PDB file of C-alpha atoms in Angstrom:
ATOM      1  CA  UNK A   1     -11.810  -6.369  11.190  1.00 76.00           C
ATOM      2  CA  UNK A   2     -10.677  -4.031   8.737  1.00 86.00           C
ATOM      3  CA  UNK A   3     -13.472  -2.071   7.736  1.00 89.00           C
ATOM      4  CA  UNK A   4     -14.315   1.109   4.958  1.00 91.00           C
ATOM      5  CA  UNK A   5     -15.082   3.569   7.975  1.00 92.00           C
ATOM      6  CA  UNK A   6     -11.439   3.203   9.860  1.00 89.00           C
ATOM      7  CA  UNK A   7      -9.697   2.760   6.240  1.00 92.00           C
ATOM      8  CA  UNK A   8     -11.128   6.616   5.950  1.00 93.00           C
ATOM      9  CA  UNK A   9     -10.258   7.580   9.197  1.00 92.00           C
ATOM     10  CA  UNK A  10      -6.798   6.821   9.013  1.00 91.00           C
ATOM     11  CA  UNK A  11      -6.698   7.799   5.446  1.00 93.00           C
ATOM     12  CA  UNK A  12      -7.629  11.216   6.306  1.00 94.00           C
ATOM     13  CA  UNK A  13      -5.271  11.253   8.941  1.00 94.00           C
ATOM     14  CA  UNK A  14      -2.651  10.342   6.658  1.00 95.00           C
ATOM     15  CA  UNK A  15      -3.664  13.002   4.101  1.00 96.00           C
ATOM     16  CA  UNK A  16      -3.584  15.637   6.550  1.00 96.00           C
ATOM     17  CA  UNK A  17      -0.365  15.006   8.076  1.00 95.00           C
ATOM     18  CA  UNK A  18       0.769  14.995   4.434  1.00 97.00           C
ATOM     19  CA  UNK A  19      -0.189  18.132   3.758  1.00 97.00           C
ATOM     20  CA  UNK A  20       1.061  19.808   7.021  1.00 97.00           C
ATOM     21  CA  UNK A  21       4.892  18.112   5.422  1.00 97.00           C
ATOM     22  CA  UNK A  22       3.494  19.405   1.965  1.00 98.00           C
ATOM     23  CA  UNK A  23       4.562  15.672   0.444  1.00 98.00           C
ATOM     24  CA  UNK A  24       2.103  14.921  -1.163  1.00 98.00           C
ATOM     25  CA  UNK A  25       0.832  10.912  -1.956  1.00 98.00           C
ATOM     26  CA  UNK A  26      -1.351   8.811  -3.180  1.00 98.00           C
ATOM     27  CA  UNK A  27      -2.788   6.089  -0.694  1.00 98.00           C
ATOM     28  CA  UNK A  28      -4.797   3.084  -1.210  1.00 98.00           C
ATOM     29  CA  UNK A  29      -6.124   1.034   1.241  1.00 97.00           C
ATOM     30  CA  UNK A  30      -7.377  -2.516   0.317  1.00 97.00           C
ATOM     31  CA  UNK A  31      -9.140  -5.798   1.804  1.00 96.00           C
ATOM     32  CA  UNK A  32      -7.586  -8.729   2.321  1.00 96.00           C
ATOM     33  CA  UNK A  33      -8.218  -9.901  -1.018  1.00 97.00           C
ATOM     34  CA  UNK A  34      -6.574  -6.560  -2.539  1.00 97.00           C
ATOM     35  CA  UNK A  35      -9.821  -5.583  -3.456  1.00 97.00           C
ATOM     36  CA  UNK A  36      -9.859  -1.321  -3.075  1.00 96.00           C
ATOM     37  CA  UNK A  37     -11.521  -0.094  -0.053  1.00 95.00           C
ATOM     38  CA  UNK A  38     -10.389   3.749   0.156  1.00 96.00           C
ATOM     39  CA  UNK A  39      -8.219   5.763  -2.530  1.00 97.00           C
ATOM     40  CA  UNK A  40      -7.023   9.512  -2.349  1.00 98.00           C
ATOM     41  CA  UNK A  41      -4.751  11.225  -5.153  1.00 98.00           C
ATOM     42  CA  UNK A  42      -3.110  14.147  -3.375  1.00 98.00           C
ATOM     43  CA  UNK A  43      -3.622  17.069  -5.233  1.00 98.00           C
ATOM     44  CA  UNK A  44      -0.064  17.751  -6.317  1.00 98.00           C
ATOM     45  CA  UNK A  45       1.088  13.754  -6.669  1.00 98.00           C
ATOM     46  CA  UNK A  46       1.521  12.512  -9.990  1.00 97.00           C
ATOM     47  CA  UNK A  47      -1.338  10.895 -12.019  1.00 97.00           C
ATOM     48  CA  UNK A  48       1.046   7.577 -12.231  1.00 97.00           C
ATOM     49  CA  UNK A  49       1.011   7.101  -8.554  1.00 98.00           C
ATOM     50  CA  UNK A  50      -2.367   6.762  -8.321  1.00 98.00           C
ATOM     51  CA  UNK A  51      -1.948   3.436 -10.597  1.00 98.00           C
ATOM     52  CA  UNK A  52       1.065   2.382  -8.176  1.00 98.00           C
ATOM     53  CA  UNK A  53      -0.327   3.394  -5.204  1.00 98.00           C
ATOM     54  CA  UNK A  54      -3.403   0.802  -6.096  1.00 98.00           C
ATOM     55  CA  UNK A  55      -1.063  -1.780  -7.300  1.00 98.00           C
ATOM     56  CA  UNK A  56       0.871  -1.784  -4.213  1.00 98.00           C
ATOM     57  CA  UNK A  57      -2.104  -2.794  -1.669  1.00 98.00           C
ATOM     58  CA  UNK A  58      -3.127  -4.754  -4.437  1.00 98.00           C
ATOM     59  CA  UNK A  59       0.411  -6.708  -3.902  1.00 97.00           C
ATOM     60  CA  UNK A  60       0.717  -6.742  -0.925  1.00 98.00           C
ATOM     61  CA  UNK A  61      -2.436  -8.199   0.054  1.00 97.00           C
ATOM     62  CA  UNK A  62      -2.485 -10.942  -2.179  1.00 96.00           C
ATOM     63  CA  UNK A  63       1.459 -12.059  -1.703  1.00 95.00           C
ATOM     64  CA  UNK A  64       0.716 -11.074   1.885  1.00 97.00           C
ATOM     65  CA  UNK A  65       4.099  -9.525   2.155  1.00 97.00           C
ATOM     66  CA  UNK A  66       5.778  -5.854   2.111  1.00 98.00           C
ATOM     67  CA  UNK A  67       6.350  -5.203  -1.428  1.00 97.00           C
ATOM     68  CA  UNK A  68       9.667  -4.187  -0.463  1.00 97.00           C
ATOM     69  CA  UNK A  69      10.151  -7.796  -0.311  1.00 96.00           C
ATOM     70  CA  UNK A  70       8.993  -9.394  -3.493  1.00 93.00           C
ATOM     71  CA  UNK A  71      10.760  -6.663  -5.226  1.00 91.00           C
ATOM     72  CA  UNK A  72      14.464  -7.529  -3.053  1.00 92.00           C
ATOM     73  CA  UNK A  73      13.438 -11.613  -3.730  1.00 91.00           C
ATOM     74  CA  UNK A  74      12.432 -10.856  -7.530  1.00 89.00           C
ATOM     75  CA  UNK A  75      16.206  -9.348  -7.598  1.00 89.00           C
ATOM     76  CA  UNK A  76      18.233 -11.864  -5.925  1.00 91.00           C
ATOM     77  CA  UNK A  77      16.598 -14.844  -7.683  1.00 91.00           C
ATOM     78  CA  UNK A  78      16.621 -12.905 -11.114  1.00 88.00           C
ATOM     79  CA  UNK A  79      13.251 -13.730 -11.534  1.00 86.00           C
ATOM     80  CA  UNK A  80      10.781 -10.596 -13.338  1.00 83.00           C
ATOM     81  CA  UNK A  81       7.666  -9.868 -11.297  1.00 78.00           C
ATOM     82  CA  UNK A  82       6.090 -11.675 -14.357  1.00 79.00           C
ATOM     83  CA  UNK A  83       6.599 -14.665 -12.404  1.00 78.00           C
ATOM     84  CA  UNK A  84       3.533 -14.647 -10.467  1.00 76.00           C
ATOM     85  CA  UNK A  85       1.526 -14.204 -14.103  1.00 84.00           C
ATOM     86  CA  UNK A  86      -0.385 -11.073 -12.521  1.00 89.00           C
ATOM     87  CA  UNK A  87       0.364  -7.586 -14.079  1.00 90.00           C
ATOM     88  CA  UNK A  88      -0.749  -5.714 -11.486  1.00 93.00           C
ATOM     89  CA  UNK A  89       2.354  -7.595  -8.734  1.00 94.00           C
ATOM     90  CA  UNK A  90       5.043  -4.733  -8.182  1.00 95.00           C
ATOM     91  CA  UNK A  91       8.004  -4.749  -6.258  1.00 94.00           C
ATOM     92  CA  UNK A  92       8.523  -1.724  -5.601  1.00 97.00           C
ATOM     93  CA  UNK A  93       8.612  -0.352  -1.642  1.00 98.00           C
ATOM     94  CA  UNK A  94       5.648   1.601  -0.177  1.00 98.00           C
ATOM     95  CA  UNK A  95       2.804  -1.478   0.180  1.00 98.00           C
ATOM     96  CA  UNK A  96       2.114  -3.153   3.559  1.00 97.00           C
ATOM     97  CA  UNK A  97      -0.347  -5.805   4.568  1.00 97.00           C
ATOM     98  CA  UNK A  98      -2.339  -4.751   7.426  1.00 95.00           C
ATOM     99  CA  UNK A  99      -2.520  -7.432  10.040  1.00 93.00           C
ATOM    100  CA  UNK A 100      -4.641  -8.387  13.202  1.00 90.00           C
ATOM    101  CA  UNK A 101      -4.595 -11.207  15.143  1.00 90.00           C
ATOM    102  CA  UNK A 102      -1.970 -12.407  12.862  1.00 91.00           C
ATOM    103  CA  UNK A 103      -3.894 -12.453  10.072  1.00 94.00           C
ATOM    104  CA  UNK A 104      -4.063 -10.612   7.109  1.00 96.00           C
ATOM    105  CA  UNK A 105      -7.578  -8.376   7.154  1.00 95.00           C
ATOM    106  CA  UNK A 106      -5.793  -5.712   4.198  1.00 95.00           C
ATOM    107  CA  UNK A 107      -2.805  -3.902   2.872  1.00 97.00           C
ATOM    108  CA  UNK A 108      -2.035  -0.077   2.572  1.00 97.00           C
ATOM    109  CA  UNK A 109      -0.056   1.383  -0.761  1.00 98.00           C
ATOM    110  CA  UNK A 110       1.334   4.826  -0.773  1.00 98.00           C
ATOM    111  CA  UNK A 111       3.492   6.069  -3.631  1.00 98.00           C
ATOM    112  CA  UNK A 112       5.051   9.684  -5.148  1.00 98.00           C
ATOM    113  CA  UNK A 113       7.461  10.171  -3.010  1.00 98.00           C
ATOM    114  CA  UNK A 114      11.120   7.984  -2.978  1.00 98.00           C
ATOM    115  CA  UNK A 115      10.109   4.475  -1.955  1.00 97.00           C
ATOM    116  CA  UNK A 116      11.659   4.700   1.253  1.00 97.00           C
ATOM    117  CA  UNK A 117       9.608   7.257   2.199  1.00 98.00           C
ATOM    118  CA  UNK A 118       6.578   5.540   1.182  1.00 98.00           C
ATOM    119  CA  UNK A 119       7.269   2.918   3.356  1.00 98.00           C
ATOM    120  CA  UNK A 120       7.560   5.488   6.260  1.00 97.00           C
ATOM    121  CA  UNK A 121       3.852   7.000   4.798  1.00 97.00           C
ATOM    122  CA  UNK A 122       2.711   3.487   5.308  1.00 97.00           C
ATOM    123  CA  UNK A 123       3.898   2.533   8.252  1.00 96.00           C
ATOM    124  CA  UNK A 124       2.467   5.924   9.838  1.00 94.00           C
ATOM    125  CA  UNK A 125      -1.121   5.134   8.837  1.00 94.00           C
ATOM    126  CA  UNK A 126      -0.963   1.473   9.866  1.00 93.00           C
ATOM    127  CA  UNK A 127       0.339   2.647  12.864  1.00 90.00           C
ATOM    128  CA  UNK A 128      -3.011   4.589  13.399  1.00 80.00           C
ATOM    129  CA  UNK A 129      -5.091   2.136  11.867  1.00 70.00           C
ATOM    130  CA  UNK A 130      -6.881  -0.043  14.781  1.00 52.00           C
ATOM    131  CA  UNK A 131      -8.707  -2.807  13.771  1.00 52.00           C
TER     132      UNK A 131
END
């Protein structure tokens, strides 16, 4: 179960292994629902990624899918994330749904970097996230 003391815990780890790389993010770590459970705005990232960052595990929750993804399908079928009738849906790389037992408990969103390497951010922290 994902819960609001290890969403901390490996958003602090994730902030401070930022800083040691002096990149920093934004990170937002929501429930299942893509409801916000923990938020940090590096000092130093933009004000914008904040929004994105939010949006992202927002996403990704909800569509239950890297927003990596929906961004690559949105592209190929030349359909506008206005599709899904939800402004807050973005395509772009850097949210993950968190998974346990192969369900869906939450999603992560980082963003201010390039999108690949908000993806990596992600995948770092999920990687230290245990349910």
């Amino acid at each position: 179960m994902l819960t609001s003391e290890n969403a901390l815990r490996a958003l602090q780890l994730t902030v401070a292994e930022q800083a040691i790389k002096e990149q920093p993010v934004s990170i937002a770590i929501s429930d299942s629902h893509g409801e916000l459970l923990a938020f940090v705005r590096m000092d130093g990232a933009s004000l914008h990624s904040g929004v994105v960052a939010q949006n992202k595990a927002y996403t990704a929750a909800r569509d239950r899918q890297a927003t990596a993804d929906l961004g690559a399908w949105s592209r190929s079928s030349g359909r506008s994330m206005g599709y899904w009738s939800d402004p807050r849906f973005t395509g772009f790389g850097g949210g993950l749904p968190l998974r346990a037992n192969g369900e869906v408990v939450g999603a992560v969103g980082v963003s201010a970097l390039s999108e690949d390497e908000d993806v990596l951010v992600a995948q770092a922290l999920i990687a230290r996230w245990l349910p």
